[in-house]
PDB file of C-alpha atoms and ligand atoms in Angstrom:
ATOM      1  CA  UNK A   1     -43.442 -64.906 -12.819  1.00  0.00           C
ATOM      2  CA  UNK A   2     -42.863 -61.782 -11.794  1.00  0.00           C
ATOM      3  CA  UNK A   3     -45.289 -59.076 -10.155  1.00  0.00           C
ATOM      4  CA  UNK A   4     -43.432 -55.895 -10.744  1.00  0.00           C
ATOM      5  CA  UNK A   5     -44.499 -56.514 -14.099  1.00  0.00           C
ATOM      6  CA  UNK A   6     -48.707 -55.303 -13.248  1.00  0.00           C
ATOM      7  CA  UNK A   7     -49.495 -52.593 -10.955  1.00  0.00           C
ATOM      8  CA  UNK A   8     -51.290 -53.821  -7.883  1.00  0.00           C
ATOM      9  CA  UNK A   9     -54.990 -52.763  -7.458  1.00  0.00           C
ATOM     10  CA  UNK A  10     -57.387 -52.213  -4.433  1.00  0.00           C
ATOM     11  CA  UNK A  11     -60.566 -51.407  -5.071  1.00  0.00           C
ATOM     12  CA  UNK A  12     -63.367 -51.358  -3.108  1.00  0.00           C
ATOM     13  CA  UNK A  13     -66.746 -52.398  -4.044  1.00  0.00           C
ATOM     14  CA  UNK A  14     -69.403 -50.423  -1.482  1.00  0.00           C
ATOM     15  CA  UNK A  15     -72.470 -52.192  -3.262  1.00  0.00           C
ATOM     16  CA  UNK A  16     -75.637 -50.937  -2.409  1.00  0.00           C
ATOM     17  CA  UNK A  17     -74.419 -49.193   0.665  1.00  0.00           C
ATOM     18  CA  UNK A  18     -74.023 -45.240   1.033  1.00  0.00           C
ATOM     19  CA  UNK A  19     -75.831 -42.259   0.509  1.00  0.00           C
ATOM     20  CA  UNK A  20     -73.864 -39.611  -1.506  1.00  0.00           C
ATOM     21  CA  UNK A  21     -73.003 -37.428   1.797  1.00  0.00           C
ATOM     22  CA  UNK A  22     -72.496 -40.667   3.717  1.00  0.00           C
ATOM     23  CA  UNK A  23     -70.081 -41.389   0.239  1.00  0.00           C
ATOM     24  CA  UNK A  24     -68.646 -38.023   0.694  1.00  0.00           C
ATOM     25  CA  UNK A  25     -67.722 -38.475   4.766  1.00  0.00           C
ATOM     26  CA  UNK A  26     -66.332 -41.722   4.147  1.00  0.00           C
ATOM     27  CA  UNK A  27     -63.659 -40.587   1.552  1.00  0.00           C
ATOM     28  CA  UNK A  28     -62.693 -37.558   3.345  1.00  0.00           C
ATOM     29  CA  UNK A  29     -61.796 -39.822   6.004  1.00  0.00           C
ATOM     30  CA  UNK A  30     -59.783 -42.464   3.633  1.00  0.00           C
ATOM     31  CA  UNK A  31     -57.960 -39.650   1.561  1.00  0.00           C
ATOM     32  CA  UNK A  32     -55.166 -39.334   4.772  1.00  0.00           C
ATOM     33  CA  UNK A  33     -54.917 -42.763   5.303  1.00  0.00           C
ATOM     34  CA  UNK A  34     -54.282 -44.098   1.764  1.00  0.00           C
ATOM     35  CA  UNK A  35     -52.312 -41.140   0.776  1.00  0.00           C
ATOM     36  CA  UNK A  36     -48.638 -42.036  -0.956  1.00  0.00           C
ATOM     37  CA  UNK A  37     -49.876 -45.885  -1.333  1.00  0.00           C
ATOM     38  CA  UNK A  38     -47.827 -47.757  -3.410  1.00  0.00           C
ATOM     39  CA  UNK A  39     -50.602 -49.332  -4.986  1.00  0.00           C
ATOM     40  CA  UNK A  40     -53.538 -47.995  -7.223  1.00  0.00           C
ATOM     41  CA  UNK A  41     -57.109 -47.330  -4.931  1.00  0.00           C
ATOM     42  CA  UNK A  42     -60.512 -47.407  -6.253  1.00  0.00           C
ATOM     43  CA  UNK A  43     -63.563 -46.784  -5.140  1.00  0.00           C
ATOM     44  CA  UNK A  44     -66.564 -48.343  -6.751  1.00  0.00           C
ATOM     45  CA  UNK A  45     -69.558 -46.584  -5.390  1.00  0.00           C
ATOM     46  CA  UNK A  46     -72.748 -46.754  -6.174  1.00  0.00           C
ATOM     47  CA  UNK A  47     -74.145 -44.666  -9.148  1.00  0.00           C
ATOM     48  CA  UNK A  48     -76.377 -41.996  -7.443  1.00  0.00           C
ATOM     49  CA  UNK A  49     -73.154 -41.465  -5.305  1.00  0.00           C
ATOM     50  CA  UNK A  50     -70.407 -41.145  -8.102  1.00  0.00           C
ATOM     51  CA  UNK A  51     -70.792 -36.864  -8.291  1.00  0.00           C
ATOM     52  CA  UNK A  52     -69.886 -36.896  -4.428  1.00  0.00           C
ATOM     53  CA  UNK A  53     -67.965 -39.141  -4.780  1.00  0.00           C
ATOM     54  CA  UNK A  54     -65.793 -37.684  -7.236  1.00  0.00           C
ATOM     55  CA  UNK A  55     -66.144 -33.916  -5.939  1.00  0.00           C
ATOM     56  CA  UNK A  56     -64.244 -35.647  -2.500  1.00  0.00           C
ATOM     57  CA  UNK A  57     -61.665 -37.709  -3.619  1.00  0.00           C
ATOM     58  CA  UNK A  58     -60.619 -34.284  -6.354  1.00  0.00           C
ATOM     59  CA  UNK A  59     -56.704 -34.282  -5.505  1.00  0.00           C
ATOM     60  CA  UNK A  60     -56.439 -37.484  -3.687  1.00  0.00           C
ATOM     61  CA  UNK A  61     -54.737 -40.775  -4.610  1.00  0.00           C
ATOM     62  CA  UNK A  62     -58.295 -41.956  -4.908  1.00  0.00           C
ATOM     63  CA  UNK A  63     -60.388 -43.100  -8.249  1.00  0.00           C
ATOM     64  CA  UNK A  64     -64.017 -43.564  -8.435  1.00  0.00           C
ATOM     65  CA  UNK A  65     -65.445 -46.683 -10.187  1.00  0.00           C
ATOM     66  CA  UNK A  66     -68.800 -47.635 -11.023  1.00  0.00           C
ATOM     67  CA  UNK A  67     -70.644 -50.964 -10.046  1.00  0.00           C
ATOM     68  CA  UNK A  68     -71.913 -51.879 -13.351  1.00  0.00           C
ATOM     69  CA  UNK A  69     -72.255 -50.395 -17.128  1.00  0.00           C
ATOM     70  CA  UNK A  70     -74.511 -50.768 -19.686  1.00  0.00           C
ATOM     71  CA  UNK A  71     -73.620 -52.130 -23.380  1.00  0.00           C
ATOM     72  CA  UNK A  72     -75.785 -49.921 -25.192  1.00  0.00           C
ATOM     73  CA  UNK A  73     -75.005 -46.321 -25.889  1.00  0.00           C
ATOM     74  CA  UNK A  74     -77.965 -45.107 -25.464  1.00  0.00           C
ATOM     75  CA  UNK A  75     -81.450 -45.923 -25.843  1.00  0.00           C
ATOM     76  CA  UNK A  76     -84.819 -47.239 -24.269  1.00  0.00           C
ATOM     77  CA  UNK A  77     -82.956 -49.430 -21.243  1.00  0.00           C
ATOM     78  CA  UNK A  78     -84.836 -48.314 -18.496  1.00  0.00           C
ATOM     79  CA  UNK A  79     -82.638 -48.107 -15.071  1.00  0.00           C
ATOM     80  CA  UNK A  80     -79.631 -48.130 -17.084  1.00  0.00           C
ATOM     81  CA  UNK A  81     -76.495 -46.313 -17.589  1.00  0.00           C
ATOM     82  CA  UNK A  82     -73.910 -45.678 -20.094  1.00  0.00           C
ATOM     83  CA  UNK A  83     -70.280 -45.666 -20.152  1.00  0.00           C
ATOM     84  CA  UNK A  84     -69.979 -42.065 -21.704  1.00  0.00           C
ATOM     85  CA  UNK A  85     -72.674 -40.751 -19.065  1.00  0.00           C
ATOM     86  CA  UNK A  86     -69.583 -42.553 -16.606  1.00  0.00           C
ATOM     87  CA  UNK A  87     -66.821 -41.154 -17.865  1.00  0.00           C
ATOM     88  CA  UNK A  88     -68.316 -37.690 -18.381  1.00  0.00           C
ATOM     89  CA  UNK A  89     -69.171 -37.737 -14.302  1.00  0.00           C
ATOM     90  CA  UNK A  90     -65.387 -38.808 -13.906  1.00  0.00           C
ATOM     91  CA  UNK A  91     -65.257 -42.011 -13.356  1.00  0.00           C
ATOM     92  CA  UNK A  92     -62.475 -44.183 -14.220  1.00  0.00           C
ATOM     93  CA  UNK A  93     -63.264 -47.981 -13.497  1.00  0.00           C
ATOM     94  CA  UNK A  94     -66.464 -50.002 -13.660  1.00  0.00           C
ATOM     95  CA  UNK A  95     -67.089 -53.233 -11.642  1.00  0.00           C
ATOM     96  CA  UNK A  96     -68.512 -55.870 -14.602  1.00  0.00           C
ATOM     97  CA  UNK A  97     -69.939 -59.210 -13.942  1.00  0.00           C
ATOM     98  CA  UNK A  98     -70.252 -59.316  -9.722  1.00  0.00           C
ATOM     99  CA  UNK A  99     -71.635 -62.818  -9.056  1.00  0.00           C
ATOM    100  CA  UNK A 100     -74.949 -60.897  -7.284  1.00  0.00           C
ATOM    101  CA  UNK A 101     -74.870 -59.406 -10.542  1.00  0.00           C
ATOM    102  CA  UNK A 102     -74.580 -62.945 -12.377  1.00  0.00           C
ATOM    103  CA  UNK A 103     -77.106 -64.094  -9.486  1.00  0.00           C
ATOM    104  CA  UNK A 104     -80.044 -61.699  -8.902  1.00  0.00           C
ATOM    105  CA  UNK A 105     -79.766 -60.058 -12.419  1.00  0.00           C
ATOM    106  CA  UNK A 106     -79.433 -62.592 -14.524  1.00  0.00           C
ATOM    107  CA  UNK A 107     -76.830 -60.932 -15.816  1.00  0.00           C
ATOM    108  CA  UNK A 108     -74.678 -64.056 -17.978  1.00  0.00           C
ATOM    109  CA  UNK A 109     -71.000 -64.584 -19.549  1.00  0.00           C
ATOM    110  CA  UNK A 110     -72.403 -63.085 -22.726  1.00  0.00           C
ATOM    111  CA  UNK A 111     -73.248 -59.916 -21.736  1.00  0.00           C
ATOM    112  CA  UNK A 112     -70.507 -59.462 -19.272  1.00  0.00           C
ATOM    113  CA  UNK A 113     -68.919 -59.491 -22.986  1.00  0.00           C
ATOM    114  CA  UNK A 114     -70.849 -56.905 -24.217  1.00  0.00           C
ATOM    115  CA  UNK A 115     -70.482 -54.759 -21.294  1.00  0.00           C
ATOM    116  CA  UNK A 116     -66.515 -54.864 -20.724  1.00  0.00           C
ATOM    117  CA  UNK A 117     -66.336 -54.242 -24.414  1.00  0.00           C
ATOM    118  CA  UNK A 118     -68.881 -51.185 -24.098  1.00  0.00           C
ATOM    119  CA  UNK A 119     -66.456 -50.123 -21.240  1.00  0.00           C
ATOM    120  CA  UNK A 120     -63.253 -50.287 -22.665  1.00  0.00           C
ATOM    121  CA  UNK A 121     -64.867 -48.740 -25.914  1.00  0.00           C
ATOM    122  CA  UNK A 122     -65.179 -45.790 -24.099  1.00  0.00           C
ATOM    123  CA  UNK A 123     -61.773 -45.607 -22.479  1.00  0.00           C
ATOM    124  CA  UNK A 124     -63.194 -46.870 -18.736  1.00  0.00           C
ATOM    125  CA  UNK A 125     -61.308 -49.885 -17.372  1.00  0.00           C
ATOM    126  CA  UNK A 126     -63.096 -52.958 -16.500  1.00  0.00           C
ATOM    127  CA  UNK A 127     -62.869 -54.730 -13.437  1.00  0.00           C
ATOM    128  CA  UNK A 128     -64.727 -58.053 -14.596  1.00  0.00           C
ATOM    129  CA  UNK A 129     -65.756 -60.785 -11.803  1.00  0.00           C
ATOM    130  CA  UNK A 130     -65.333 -63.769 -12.653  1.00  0.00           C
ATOM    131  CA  UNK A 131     -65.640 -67.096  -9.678  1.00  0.00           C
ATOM    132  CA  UNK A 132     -66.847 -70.651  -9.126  1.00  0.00           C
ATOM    133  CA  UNK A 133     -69.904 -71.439  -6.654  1.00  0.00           C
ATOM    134  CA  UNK A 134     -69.202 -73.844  -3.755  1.00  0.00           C
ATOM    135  CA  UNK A 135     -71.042 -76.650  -6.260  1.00  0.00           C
ATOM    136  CA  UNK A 136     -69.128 -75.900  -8.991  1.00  0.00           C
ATOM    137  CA  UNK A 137     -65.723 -76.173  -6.484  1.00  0.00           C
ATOM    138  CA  UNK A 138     -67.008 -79.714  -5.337  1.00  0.00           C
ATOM    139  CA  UNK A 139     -67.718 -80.907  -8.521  1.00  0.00           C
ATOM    140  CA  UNK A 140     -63.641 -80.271  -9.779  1.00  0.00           C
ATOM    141  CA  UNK A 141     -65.220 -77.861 -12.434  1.00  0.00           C
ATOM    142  CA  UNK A 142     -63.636 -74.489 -10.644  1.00  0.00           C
ATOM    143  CA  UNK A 143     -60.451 -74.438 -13.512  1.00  0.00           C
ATOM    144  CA  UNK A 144     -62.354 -75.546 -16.177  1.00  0.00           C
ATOM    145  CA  UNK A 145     -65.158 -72.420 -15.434  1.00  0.00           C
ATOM    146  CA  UNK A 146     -62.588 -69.832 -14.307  1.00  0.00           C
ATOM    147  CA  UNK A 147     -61.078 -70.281 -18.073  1.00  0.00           C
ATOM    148  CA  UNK A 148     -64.467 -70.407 -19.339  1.00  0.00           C
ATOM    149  CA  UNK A 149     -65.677 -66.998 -17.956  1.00  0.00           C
ATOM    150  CA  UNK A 150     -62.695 -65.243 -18.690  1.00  0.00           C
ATOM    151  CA  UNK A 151     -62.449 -66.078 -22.489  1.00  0.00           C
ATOM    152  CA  UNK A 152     -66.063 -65.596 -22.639  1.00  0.00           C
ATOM    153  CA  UNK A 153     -65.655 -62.116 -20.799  1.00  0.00           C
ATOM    154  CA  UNK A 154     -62.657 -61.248 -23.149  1.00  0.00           C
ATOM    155  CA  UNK A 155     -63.902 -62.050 -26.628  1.00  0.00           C
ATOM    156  CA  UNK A 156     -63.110 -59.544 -28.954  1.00  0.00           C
ATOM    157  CA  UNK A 157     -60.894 -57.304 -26.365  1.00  0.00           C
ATOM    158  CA  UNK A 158     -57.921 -56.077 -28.262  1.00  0.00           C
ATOM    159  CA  UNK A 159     -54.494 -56.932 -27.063  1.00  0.00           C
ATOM    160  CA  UNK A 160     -54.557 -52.614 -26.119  1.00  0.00           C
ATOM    161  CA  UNK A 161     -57.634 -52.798 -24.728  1.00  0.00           C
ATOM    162  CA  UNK A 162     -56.608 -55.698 -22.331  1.00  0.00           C
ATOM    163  CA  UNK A 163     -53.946 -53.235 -20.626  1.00  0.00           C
ATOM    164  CA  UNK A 164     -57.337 -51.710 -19.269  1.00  0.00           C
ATOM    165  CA  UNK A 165     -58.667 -54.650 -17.970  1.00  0.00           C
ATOM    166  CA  UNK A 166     -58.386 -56.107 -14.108  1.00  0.00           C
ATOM    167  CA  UNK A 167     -60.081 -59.961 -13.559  1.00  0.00           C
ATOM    168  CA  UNK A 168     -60.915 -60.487 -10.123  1.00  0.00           C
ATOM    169  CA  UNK A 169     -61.559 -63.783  -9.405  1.00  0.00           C
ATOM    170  CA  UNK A 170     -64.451 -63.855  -6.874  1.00  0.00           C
ATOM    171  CA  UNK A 171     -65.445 -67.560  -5.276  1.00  0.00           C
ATOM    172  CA  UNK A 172     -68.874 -66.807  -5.167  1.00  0.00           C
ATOM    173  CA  UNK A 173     -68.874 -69.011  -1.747  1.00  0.00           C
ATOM    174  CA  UNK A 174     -66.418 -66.440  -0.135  1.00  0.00           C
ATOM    175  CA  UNK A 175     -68.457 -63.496  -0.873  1.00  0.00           C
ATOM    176  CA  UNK A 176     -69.777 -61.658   2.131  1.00  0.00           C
ATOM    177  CA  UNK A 177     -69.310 -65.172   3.886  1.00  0.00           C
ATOM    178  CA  UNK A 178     -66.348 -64.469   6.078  1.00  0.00           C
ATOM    179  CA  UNK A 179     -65.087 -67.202   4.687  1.00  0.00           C
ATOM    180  CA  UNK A 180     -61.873 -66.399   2.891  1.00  0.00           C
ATOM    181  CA  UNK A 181     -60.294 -68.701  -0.039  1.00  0.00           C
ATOM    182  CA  UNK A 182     -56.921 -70.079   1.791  1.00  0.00           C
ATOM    183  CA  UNK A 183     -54.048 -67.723   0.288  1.00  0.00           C
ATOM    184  CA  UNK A 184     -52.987 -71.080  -2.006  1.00  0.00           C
ATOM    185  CA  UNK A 185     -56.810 -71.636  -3.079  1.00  0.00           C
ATOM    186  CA  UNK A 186     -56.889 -68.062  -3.709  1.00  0.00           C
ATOM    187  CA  UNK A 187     -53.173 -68.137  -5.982  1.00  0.00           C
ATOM    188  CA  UNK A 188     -54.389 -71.286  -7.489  1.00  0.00           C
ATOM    189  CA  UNK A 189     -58.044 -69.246  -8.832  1.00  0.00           C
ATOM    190  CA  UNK A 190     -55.968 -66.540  -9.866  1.00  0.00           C
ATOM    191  CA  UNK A 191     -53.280 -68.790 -11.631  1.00  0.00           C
ATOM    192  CA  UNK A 192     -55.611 -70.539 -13.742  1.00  0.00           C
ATOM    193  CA  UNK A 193     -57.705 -66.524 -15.175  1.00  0.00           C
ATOM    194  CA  UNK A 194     -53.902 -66.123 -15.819  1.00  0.00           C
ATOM    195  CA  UNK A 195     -53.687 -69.135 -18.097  1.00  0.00           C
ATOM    196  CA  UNK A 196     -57.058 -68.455 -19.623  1.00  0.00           C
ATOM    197  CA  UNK A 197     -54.845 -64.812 -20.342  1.00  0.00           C
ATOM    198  CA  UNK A 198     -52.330 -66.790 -21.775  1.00  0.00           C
ATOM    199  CA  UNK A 199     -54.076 -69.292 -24.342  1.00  0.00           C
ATOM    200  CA  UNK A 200     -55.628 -65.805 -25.674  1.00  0.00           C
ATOM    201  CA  UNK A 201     -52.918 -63.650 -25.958  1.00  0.00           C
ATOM    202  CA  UNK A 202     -49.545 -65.457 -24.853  1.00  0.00           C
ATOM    203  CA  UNK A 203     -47.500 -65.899 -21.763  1.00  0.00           C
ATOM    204  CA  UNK A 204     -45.865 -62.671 -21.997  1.00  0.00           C
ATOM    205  CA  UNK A 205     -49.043 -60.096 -21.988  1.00  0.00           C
ATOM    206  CA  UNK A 206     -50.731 -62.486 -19.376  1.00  0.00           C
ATOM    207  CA  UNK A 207     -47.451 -61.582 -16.906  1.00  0.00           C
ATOM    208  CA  UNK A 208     -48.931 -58.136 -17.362  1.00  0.00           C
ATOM    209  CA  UNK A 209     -52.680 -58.445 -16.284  1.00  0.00           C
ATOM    210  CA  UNK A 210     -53.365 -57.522 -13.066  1.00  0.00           C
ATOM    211  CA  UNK A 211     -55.793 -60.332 -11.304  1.00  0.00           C
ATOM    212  CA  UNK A 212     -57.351 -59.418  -8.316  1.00  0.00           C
ATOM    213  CA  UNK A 213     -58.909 -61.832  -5.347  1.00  0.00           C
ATOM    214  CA  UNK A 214     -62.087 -61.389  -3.908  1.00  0.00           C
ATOM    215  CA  UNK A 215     -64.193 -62.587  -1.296  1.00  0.00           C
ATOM    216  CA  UNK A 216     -63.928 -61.563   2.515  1.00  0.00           C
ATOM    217  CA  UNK A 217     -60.367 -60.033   2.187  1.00  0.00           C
ATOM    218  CA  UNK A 218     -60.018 -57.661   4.944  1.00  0.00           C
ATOM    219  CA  UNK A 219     -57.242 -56.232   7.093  1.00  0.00           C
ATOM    220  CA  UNK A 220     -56.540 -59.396   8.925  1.00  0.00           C
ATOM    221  CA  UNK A 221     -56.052 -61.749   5.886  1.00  0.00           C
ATOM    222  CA  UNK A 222     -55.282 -59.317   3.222  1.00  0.00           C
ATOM    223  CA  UNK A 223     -51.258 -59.577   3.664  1.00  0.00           C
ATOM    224  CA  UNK A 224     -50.995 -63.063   3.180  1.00  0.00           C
ATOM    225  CA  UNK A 225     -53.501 -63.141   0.548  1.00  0.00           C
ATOM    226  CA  UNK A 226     -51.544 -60.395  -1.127  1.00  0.00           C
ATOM    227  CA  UNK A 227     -48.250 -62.210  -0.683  1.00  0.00           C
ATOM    228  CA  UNK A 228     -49.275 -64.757  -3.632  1.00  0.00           C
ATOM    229  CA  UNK A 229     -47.451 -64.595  -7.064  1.00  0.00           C
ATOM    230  CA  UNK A 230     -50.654 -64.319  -8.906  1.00  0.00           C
ATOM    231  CA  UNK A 231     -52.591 -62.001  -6.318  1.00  0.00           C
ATOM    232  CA  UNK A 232     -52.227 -58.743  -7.590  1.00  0.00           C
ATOM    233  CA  UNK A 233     -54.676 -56.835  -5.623  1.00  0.00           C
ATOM    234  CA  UNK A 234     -58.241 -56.766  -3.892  1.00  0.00           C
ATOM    235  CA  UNK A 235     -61.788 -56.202  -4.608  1.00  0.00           C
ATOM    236  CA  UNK A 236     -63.039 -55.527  -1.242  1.00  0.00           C
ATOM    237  CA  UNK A 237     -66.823 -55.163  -0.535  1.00  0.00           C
ATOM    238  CA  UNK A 238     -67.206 -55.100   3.397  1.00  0.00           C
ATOM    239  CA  UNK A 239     -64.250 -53.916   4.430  1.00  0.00           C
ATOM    240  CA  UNK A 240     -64.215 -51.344   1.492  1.00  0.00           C
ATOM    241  CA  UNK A 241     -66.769 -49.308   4.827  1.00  0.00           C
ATOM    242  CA  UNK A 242     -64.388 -49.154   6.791  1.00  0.00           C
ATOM    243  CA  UNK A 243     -61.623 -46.407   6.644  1.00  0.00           C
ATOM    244  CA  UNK A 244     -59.125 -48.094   8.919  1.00  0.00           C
ATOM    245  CA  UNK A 245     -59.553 -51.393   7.469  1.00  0.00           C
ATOM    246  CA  UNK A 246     -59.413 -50.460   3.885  1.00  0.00           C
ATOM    247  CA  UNK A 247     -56.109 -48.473   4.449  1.00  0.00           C
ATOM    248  CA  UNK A 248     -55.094 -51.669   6.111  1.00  0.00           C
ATOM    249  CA  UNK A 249     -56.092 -53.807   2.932  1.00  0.00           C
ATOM    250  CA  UNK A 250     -54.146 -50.581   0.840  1.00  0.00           C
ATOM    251  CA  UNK A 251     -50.711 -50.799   3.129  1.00  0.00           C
ATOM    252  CA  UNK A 252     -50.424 -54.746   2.641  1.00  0.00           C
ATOM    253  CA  UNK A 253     -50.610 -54.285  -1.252  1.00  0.00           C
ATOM    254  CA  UNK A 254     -47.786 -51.996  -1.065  1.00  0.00           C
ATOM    255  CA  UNK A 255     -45.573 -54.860   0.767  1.00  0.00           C
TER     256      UNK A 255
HETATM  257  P1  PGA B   1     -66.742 -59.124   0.490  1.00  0.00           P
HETATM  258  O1  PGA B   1     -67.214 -58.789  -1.015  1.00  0.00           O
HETATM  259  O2  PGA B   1     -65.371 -58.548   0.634  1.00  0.00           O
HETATM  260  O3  PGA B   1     -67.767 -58.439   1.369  1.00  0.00           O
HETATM  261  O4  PGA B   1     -66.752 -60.604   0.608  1.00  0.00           O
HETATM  262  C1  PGA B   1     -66.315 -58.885  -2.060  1.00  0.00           C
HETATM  263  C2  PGA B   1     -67.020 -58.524  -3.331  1.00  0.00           C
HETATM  264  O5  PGA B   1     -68.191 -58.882  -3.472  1.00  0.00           O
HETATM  265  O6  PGA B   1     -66.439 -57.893  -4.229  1.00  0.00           O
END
């Protein structure tokens, strides 16, 4: 196994958390510490902030993700929005499939499909959740379900289209918990989206995926974490507030 082989990924997911100036102070203040990181750094922000958003991190080491796409083009989906409407406001990454979007929006591994193909269709990439609950983990089922949601998640995504694609693997029972996977717990979740990778499309392009870990990383735990073979990278939600911690998160990726 070798690492070298996917570029390493923070991205922070703000959630519903923001205003567009409060967006637009909070990336000014990033931009100096994540400068020259030897990792990529997103920012998923919420969707009334993306213009600010944007408009700050212009000329920065920065890139602005969404929290969530639609599969449709266009049409009568009230609320909704549409990759092209994304990508024409400059974003470059969506968030697909968050467990509180599994959770409180009934939001299921079928149309997680439909939306990271409606993303990558339209040349965004996807950042698709997938993760076990704490039932699910005492029950033995978390490999069997962590292969599960990411074959369901990437039916019908080309072999191309999979260089656009990021899994995080998200134990729903770490998120916004404080409590962290162990670093081995969270190798082990991202070893086995790896070998989901691998029964699609082979050994080789699997090496190549970058698979993030989720759930209560922050600056404190994120080096070790990061240290893992198959942790490639972060999806940070609380700590992705905080400009110190997040260029914490940022400067153990590079390591
Ligand atoms: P957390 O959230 O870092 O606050 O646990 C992670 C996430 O939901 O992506």
């Amino acid at each position: 196994m070798n690492k070298a082989k996917r570029p390493a990924v923070i991205a922070g997911n703000w959630k519903m958390n923001k205003t567009p100036a409060e967006a637009a102070a909070l990336i000014e203040e990033m931009k100096p510490l994540v400068a020259g990181a030897d990792c990529k750094v997103v920012l998923c922000v919420p969707a009334i902030d993306i213009p600010a958003a944007v408009e700050a991190a212009k000329g920065s080491n920065i890139e602005i993700g969404a929290e969530n796409v639609h599969f449709k083009a266009s049409g009568a989906y009230t609320g909704e929005i549409a990759a092209n409407m994304l990508t024409e406001a400059g974003v470059k990454y969506v968030v697909i499939g968050h467990s509180e979007r599994r959770q409180y929006f009934a939001e299921t591994d079928q149309t997680v499909n439909l939306r990271t193909l409606a993303a990558l269709n339209a040349g965004l990439n996807a950042i698709v959740c997938v993760g076990e609950t704490l039932e699910q983990r005492e029950l033995g089922y978390t490999e069997t379900l962590l292969k599960f949601q990411t074959k369901m998640a990437l039916t019908n995504v080309t072999e191309e289209q999979l260089k656009h694609v990021i899994i995080a693997y998200e134990p729903v029972w770490a998120i916004g918990t404080g409590v962290t996977a162990t670093a081995d717990q969270a190798d082990e979740g991202n070893g086995y989206v790896r070998a989901a990778i691998a029964e699609m499309y082979g050994k080789e392009i699997a090496e190549t995926v970058t698979v993030q870990y989720g759930g209560s990383m922050n600056a404190g735990n994120a080096e070790e974490l990061l240290s893992k073979v198959n942790v490639d990278g972060g999806l940070i939600g609380g700590a992705s507030l905080k400009a110190g911690d997040f260029s914490v998160i940022v400067k153990a990726a590079g390591k």
